[in-house]
XYZ file of C-alpha atoms in Angstrom:
523
model
C -17.006 -18.387 -19.743
C -13.527 -17.334 -19.792
C -12.709 -17.836 -15.306
C -14.849 -20.957 -15.591
C -11.504 -22.626 -18.997
C -8.739 -20.848 -16.135
C -10.051 -23.101 -13.700
C -10.655 -26.085 -15.499
C -9.184 -29.308 -14.342
C -8.823 -27.935 -10.633
C -9.313 -29.984 -7.939
C -12.225 -28.180 -5.376
C -11.369 -25.911 -2.246
C -12.468 -28.660 1.024
C -11.521 -32.139 2.114
C -12.734 -33.371 4.826
C -14.250 -29.776 7.268
C -12.219 -30.480 10.894
C -10.082 -33.787 9.358
C -7.552 -33.822 6.503
C -5.444 -30.923 5.214
C -8.049 -28.772 2.061
C -5.829 -29.654 -1.672
C -6.899 -26.576 -3.481
C -7.479 -22.981 -2.883
C -8.386 -20.909 -5.445
C -8.698 -17.111 -5.474
C -9.610 -14.104 -7.435
C -7.068 -10.989 -6.606
C -7.633 -8.063 -8.925
C -4.407 -7.038 -10.174
C -2.204 -8.088 -12.124
C 1.380 -8.605 -9.627
C 4.872 -9.662 -10.790
C 7.117 -11.520 -8.067
C 10.577 -10.065 -7.446
C 9.808 -9.037 -3.626
C 11.913 -6.241 -4.312
C 10.389 -5.114 -7.700
C 7.993 -2.394 -6.831
C 6.697 -1.065 -3.961
C 2.495 -2.170 -4.809
C 0.205 -4.354 -1.939
C -0.637 -6.613 -5.297
C 3.536 -7.204 -6.014
C 3.700 -7.266 -1.473
C 0.801 -10.192 -0.942
C 2.199 -12.631 -3.590
C 5.498 -12.416 -2.349
C 3.617 -13.098 1.216
C 3.592 -16.674 0.292
C 6.776 -16.890 -1.131
C 9.392 -14.819 0.412
C 9.196 -13.897 4.343
C 10.728 -10.636 5.610
C 12.472 -10.025 8.912
C 9.819 -9.290 11.319
C 6.518 -10.153 9.872
C 3.372 -8.510 10.313
C -0.175 -10.234 11.158
C -4.032 -9.755 10.466
C -3.895 -6.428 12.201
C -0.732 -5.587 11.219
C 1.015 -6.114 14.642
C 4.825 -6.684 14.614
C 5.556 -10.550 15.353
C 8.196 -12.358 14.865
C 9.424 -14.002 11.152
C 12.564 -15.028 10.416
C 13.211 -12.479 12.917
C 12.566 -13.920 16.755
C 14.048 -11.000 18.395
C 14.391 -7.300 17.448
C 16.375 -5.406 20.105
C 18.093 -1.912 19.677
C 20.790 -1.856 21.889
C 21.867 1.340 21.020
C 20.381 4.514 19.777
C 20.669 3.770 16.554
C 22.300 0.659 16.244
C 18.820 -2.430 15.998
C 20.121 -6.026 17.131
C 18.140 -8.676 15.666
C 18.051 -12.483 16.150
C 17.650 -15.276 13.420
C 15.663 -17.674 13.748
C 17.651 -20.860 13.771
C 17.366 -24.371 11.282
C 15.570 -22.147 8.773
C 15.873 -23.882 5.502
C 15.024 -22.232 1.736
C 13.195 -23.912 -0.572
C 15.978 -25.933 -2.144
C 17.013 -26.794 0.922
C 20.227 -24.794 1.856
C 20.404 -23.032 4.795
C 18.914 -19.382 5.839
C 21.667 -17.217 7.301
C 22.412 -13.602 8.085
C 23.909 -13.706 4.453
C 20.905 -13.796 2.193
C 19.770 -11.178 4.604
C 22.824 -8.653 3.572
C 22.333 -9.600 0.556
C 18.417 -8.425 0.162
C 19.637 -5.604 1.915
C 22.003 -4.813 -0.836
C 19.799 -5.851 -3.846
C 16.873 -3.844 -3.676
C 18.278 -0.636 -4.601
C 20.382 -1.489 -6.902
C 17.975 -2.846 -9.192
C 18.150 -1.129 -12.878
C 14.599 0.695 -14.173
C 12.949 0.202 -10.855
C 9.833 2.730 -11.127
C 8.956 1.929 -7.179
C 11.824 0.421 -5.620
C 11.792 -0.636 -1.541
C 14.450 1.850 -0.857
C 12.279 3.679 1.989
C 12.113 0.677 4.058
C 15.478 0.585 4.215
C 15.470 4.147 5.202
C 18.905 5.275 7.465
C 19.868 1.974 7.274
C 23.912 3.006 7.068
C 25.184 -1.128 6.959
C 24.380 -3.460 8.710
C 27.058 -6.194 10.159
C 26.976 -9.553 10.468
C 27.965 -10.874 14.143
C 27.137 -14.289 13.397
C 25.112 -16.507 11.395
C 22.506 -15.959 13.086
C 23.543 -12.178 14.371
C 23.149 -9.273 13.041
C 22.655 -5.885 13.483
C 21.312 -2.338 11.828
C 23.274 0.527 12.193
C 20.840 3.712 11.278
C 22.088 7.676 10.781
C 19.954 8.801 12.815
C 17.776 6.925 15.821
C 14.932 4.616 14.270
C 12.522 3.537 16.435
C 9.735 2.108 13.947
C 12.576 -0.056 11.986
C 11.205 -3.607 13.309
C 7.738 -1.920 11.643
C 10.123 -0.963 7.901
C 11.672 -4.395 8.015
C 8.374 -5.930 8.425
C 8.562 -5.740 4.406
C 11.288 -6.475 3.495
C 11.689 -9.828 2.067
C 14.675 -11.888 2.310
C 15.378 -13.950 -0.843
C 18.642 -16.106 -1.344
C 21.818 -15.501 -2.183
C 22.153 -18.392 -4.288
C 19.197 -18.535 -6.377
C 19.294 -14.346 -6.321
C 22.504 -13.411 -7.286
C 23.357 -11.039 -11.097
C 19.057 -12.638 -11.281
C 16.366 -9.678 -12.439
C 12.536 -9.653 -12.242
C 12.726 -11.850 -15.358
C 14.146 -15.071 -13.488
C 12.279 -14.732 -10.480
C 9.171 -14.906 -12.948
C 10.912 -17.695 -14.512
C 11.668 -18.773 -11.293
C 14.883 -20.086 -11.671
C 15.133 -16.774 -8.764
C 12.120 -17.708 -6.805
C 13.295 -19.207 -4.117
C 11.950 -18.069 -0.583
C 11.926 -19.571 2.333
C 7.711 -18.640 2.754
C 4.800 -20.736 3.037
C 4.695 -21.740 -0.182
C 7.031 -22.559 -3.373
C 5.721 -21.195 -6.641
C 4.811 -24.144 -9.212
C 4.315 -21.119 -11.864
C 3.509 -18.028 -12.623
C 1.560 -17.090 -15.619
C 2.599 -13.293 -16.029
C -0.921 -10.660 -16.221
C -3.279 -14.352 -14.656
C -1.446 -14.635 -11.774
C 0.476 -18.373 -10.169
C 0.037 -21.186 -8.955
C 2.440 -22.123 -5.580
C 2.686 -25.637 -3.727
C 2.802 -25.973 0.067
C 6.076 -25.624 1.153
C 6.235 -28.681 3.622
C 9.723 -27.151 5.306
C 7.933 -24.195 5.943
C 9.427 -23.064 9.584
C 6.322 -22.110 10.685
C 2.729 -23.096 11.134
C 1.807 -25.129 7.980
C -1.159 -23.926 5.995
C -4.182 -25.571 4.332
C -3.939 -25.957 1.201
C -1.940 -27.827 -1.343
C -2.292 -26.036 -3.859
C -3.600 -22.425 -4.397
C -4.564 -20.974 -7.654
C -4.018 -17.619 -7.577
C -5.698 -15.791 -10.812
C -5.785 -12.300 -11.437
C -9.401 -10.787 -12.388
C -9.624 -7.078 -13.029
C -13.345 -6.889 -13.567
C -15.304 -6.544 -10.316
C -18.549 -8.264 -11.320
C -16.347 -10.799 -13.340
C -15.201 -11.191 -10.246
C -18.516 -11.812 -8.415
C -20.059 -13.920 -10.641
C -17.060 -16.449 -10.616
C -17.193 -17.025 -6.447
C -20.955 -16.805 -7.958
C -20.506 -20.091 -9.715
C -18.076 -21.782 -7.471
C -15.261 -20.908 -9.687
C -12.914 -18.996 -6.859
C -13.250 -19.815 -3.711
C -11.890 -16.151 -2.320
C -11.595 -12.754 -3.631
C -11.092 -10.009 -2.785
C -11.939 -6.177 -3.234
C -15.384 -7.757 -3.442
C -16.978 -4.230 -5.403
C -18.965 -1.349 -2.703
C -22.129 -2.255 -4.564
C -22.150 -6.173 -4.529
C -21.136 -6.199 -0.724
C -24.674 -6.215 0.541
C -25.936 -8.578 -1.735
C -23.316 -10.496 -0.943
C -24.073 -10.992 2.918
C -28.128 -11.934 2.458
C -26.725 -15.613 0.301
C -26.529 -18.856 1.861
C -24.759 -19.730 -1.184
C -20.687 -17.072 0.412
C -19.859 -15.476 3.674
C -18.394 -11.601 3.211
C -15.897 -10.665 5.509
C -14.916 -6.815 5.776
C -12.604 -4.480 8.377
C -11.820 -0.118 8.143
C -8.177 -0.906 7.110
C -5.098 1.380 6.918
C -5.173 3.129 3.268
C -6.207 6.557 3.576
C -7.118 8.023 0.783
C -6.013 11.451 -0.220
C -5.608 14.229 -2.986
C -1.188 15.209 -3.957
C -1.870 19.172 -5.518
C 0.927 19.313 -7.788
C 3.155 22.150 -6.148
C 6.653 21.926 -7.323
C 6.441 23.420 -10.558
C 6.158 27.158 -11.498
C 3.660 26.353 -14.631
C 1.971 23.283 -15.822
C -0.179 22.460 -19.431
C -2.620 20.965 -17.676
C -3.573 24.146 -16.039
C -5.111 26.232 -17.711
C -7.616 29.901 -17.566
C -11.036 29.663 -17.909
C -10.733 30.326 -21.288
C -7.953 26.932 -21.774
C -5.593 29.016 -22.386
C -2.185 28.610 -20.557
C -1.781 29.915 -17.384
C 1.719 31.890 -16.203
C 1.436 30.525 -12.612
C 0.501 27.065 -10.801
C -1.932 27.951 -8.601
C -1.602 25.515 -6.148
C 1.026 27.476 -4.676
C -1.334 28.915 -2.738
C -2.712 27.407 0.278
C -6.028 29.315 0.229
C -5.845 27.613 -3.132
C -5.307 24.019 -2.121
C -7.695 25.418 1.333
C -10.605 25.453 -1.742
C -9.632 22.173 -2.986
C -10.767 20.777 0.304
C -13.567 22.743 1.117
C -15.409 21.771 -2.707
C -15.146 17.753 -1.190
C -18.079 16.384 -0.154
C -16.509 13.543 2.122
C -19.717 11.900 3.866
C -21.787 12.641 -0.164
C -18.530 10.829 -1.907
C -18.621 6.960 1.168
C -22.612 7.419 0.317
C -22.473 7.892 -3.169
C -19.367 6.902 -4.617
C -18.617 3.487 -1.546
C -21.489 2.389 -1.525
C -20.813 3.551 2.244
C -18.245 1.128 2.423
C -15.768 4.450 4.014
C -15.250 6.368 7.139
C -14.628 10.176 5.498
C -11.397 11.140 7.089
C -9.554 15.049 7.490
C -6.187 13.270 8.280
C -3.909 10.881 6.495
C -3.683 7.510 9.082
C -6.570 5.524 10.518
C -7.812 6.060 13.379
C -5.882 5.032 16.290
C -3.226 4.994 14.249
C -0.094 6.498 16.141
C -0.423 10.008 15.238
C -4.316 10.393 14.894
C -5.257 13.836 15.941
C -8.929 13.375 17.560
C -8.942 17.317 17.472
C -8.246 17.645 13.653
C -12.342 17.656 12.903
C -13.389 15.823 9.180
C -13.321 19.608 6.764
C -17.002 20.939 6.443
C -18.483 20.201 2.820
C -18.149 24.165 2.217
C -18.337 25.358 -2.197
C -19.899 28.970 -0.608
C -16.404 29.267 1.163
C -14.279 27.228 -1.581
C -15.269 29.987 -4.699
C -14.908 32.953 -2.265
C -11.236 31.864 -1.115
C -10.386 31.171 -5.054
C -11.571 34.557 -5.166
C -9.191 35.924 -2.896
C -6.602 34.126 -4.644
C -6.907 36.426 -7.990
C -8.925 33.101 -9.418
C -13.149 34.795 -9.982
C -13.485 32.930 -12.545
C -11.639 29.772 -11.397
C -9.521 27.863 -13.953
C -9.016 23.939 -14.684
C -6.481 21.401 -14.508
C -6.498 17.698 -14.654
C -7.180 14.945 -11.742
C -6.234 12.432 -12.669
C -5.959 8.756 -10.647
C -5.802 4.943 -10.926
C -8.632 2.726 -12.483
C -8.308 0.107 -11.352
C -5.855 0.026 -7.784
C -8.027 2.258 -5.143
C -11.899 0.809 -4.981
C -13.502 2.572 -6.860
C -10.153 4.824 -8.187
C -12.281 5.238 -11.611
C -16.198 6.435 -9.330
C -14.593 8.756 -6.631
C -12.405 10.953 -9.804
C -15.598 11.073 -11.390
C -17.355 12.623 -7.850
C -15.160 14.682 -7.492
C -15.070 15.983 -10.652
C -18.225 16.997 -10.375
C -17.849 18.185 -7.200
C -14.454 21.072 -8.438
C -16.745 21.968 -10.403
C -19.668 22.707 -8.500
C -17.197 24.960 -6.457
C -15.965 26.682 -9.373
C -12.976 25.128 -10.960
C -12.916 23.589 -14.319
C -11.873 20.164 -13.644
C -11.128 17.557 -16.680
C -11.344 13.349 -14.978
C -8.735 11.301 -16.569
C -7.596 7.628 -15.214
C -5.419 5.347 -16.735
C -4.524 1.690 -15.263
C -2.523 1.157 -12.354
C 0.912 0.126 -14.808
C 0.779 3.594 -16.240
C -0.823 6.012 -13.992
C 1.694 4.963 -11.064
C 4.757 5.186 -14.352
C 3.637 8.532 -15.419
C 2.992 10.521 -12.029
C 5.980 8.813 -10.718
C 7.871 11.091 -7.930
C 10.421 13.631 -10.899
C 8.528 13.063 -13.971
C 4.588 13.898 -12.451
C 2.572 15.931 -15.155
C -0.565 15.796 -13.520
C -2.154 19.197 -10.693
C -3.834 16.855 -9.500
C -3.742 12.820 -8.469
C -6.267 10.910 -5.898
C -3.151 8.461 -3.935
C -3.755 6.078 -1.435
C -0.980 5.288 1.498
C -1.336 2.163 3.956
C 0.394 2.595 6.709
C 1.002 -0.673 8.328
C 4.543 -0.978 8.568
C 4.773 1.925 10.806
C 1.602 1.159 12.360
C 1.616 5.394 13.001
C 2.035 8.459 11.257
C 5.768 8.329 10.688
C 5.437 5.827 7.299
C 3.139 8.354 4.885
C 4.211 11.352 6.660
C 8.035 10.567 5.589
C 6.787 9.270 2.034
C 4.640 11.726 1.230
C 4.608 15.123 2.680
C 8.078 15.699 3.447
C 10.695 17.524 0.515
C 11.786 15.227 -1.436
C 15.115 14.255 -0.547
C 14.926 9.841 -2.148
C 18.622 9.892 -1.000
C 17.478 10.237 2.978
C 15.314 7.805 2.547
C 12.137 10.678 2.256
C 9.615 12.210 -0.309
C 9.577 8.371 -2.172
C 5.581 9.480 -2.735
C 5.493 13.075 -2.672
C 3.873 13.665 -6.345
C 2.749 17.311 -5.588
C 7.066 17.648 -4.719
C 5.637 19.908 -1.718
C 8.067 21.256 0.256
C 8.091 22.868 3.687
C 11.299 22.856 5.629
C 9.525 23.696 9.067
C 7.051 21.282 7.724
C 10.495 18.900 7.527
C 11.613 19.653 10.553
C 8.480 17.817 13.171
C 8.381 15.031 10.614
C 11.826 14.263 11.391
C 11.563 15.332 14.916
C 8.575 12.324 15.541
C 9.844 10.307 12.727
C 14.110 9.975 14.983
C 12.810 10.215 18.350
C 12.899 7.055 20.151
C 12.176 8.887 23.505
C 10.009 11.406 25.347
C 6.307 12.038 23.260
C 6.315 10.702 20.092
C 3.102 10.246 19.600
C 2.777 14.583 20.408
C 5.600 15.117 18.095
C 3.157 12.854 15.153
C 0.444 15.021 16.075
C 2.177 18.423 15.800
C 3.348 17.342 11.984
C 0.509 16.131 11.443
C -1.325 19.469 12.197
C 0.636 21.411 10.125
C 0.607 18.840 7.227
C -3.045 19.840 7.336
C -3.032 23.076 7.530
C -0.453 23.558 4.690
C -2.902 20.928 2.689
C 0.320 19.501 1.461
C -2.172 16.359 1.055
C -5.819 16.276 1.159
C -6.903 13.309 3.249
C -10.799 11.850 2.394
C -11.480 8.801 2.633
C -10.197 5.433 4.456
C -11.358 1.840 2.861
C -12.557 -0.596 4.038
C -11.469 -4.034 2.880
C -14.091 -6.721 1.620
C -13.024 -10.275 0.697
C -16.383 -12.671 0.146
C -15.782 -16.760 -0.169
C -17.263 -19.625 -0.413
C -19.218 -21.154 2.612
C -17.155 -23.908 3.981
C -14.086 -21.403 4.220
C -12.927 -18.378 7.294
C -11.047 -15.248 6.100
C -9.088 -13.176 8.239
C -9.144 -9.619 6.507
C -5.389 -8.295 6.620
C -5.473 -4.045 8.672
C -3.006 -3.668 5.413
C -5.592 -4.670 2.325
C -3.001 -8.055 1.418
C -4.988 -10.809 0.550
C -3.075 -14.074 1.854
C -3.544 -17.536 1.355
C -2.500 -17.982 5.065
C -5.043 -16.063 6.369
C -7.975 -18.815 4.760
C -9.183 -21.513 6.317
C -11.491 -24.161 6.639
C -14.632 -22.820 8.825
C -15.488 -24.596 11.689
């Protein structure tokens, strides 16, 4: 009923297929978002930002790098990239886009007070930005960086005139939310969503929709019901239980593909003791068992990945033993999906000095990833069957990610997902989640488990900074070592599943972000 009230008075989506451009598209998204494009580096925020703002380098639905505000990018020296900016672009308030807006955006990203998830990983290694002329910039890096153009696919460019001195509240009010993207902000509704209208001065292909209403519908069942009732035209994160049923419906169409997001566990190995780790009688342990690689290996062996995919994900995922999907750089076909072997897990626990097992908390979000709550409950049961005493604790993403923030995390084992579309290889996840926490150098910002191994760090950096030679071999070597050490424990790669009412065709993005420009009238 609430969803129908939200939509009251909205124009229906399609005008004439093949005729005039459609008028209003109503999209249902799962998670709330903010529209300061530099505040909290999360998928829902990036998806919302792609409507209003542009990046220097764009990525298409298959995550290939394509021109955005930059027409071309060239490595003119090992540590220097030259970017030619697109001429004739204006912000939505009519002011011209220039290189000064780029340098301002770069400077703003690391300087937003109280940002629990800064976009700084995308600026990793950049030492300075040189303005050659209004449409040419050179980006200088401390080390060679072959994936810099990919990092820039997440760096949204804001207007210096509108955003200077502005914080997230200024963007939420609309005052600073001035971009060059395909839509301009009409109204931000906070946790309920936002309305945007077509930017008629957009430099690229004009959107099919004069207006887009993006509504937050966090409850999976309600989101699906709203689509079937006609209150929503397009929804993301179709519940896996509904996907097969909707595919048989003559009222909607389902669009799905494997995504770029691998889900994995991060054991907390940095602390010598953790309050949420106990012995078999429930008393706090005087040491952290996860610092022992045999215990981390036992965790992996305790997981029946195929059963998890079948039951907790309704078959809508791909079991894996590494951190990037097949086809991405660094994916090694020689790394198998780990076998399910609870007996071997128990034996390893005994070898490590825990014949009776021990207790620990598994922490997960319950509204961020596909079926995250179900997955976490299933993992807890699997760990218990293998000799652990696992307690499951789930929280809304807004609470969970703040609690488990790097440097603050107190949860022994967390479920985490990493998207790798920005680099389209293993550089991103290895550098952020497996490398030691060296935030000032742009490494370890997602390393919630505080894992640290100098040899692994060297392998990751060798791959990340390699401009020539066998870069793929270097990436695979780093992946193999990370998996041998069980620095992270991969489980599966998600599917991205969207659904639309008949008459609308949608191309899912590999990065799982729902963006209105990928929805068009069906032909």
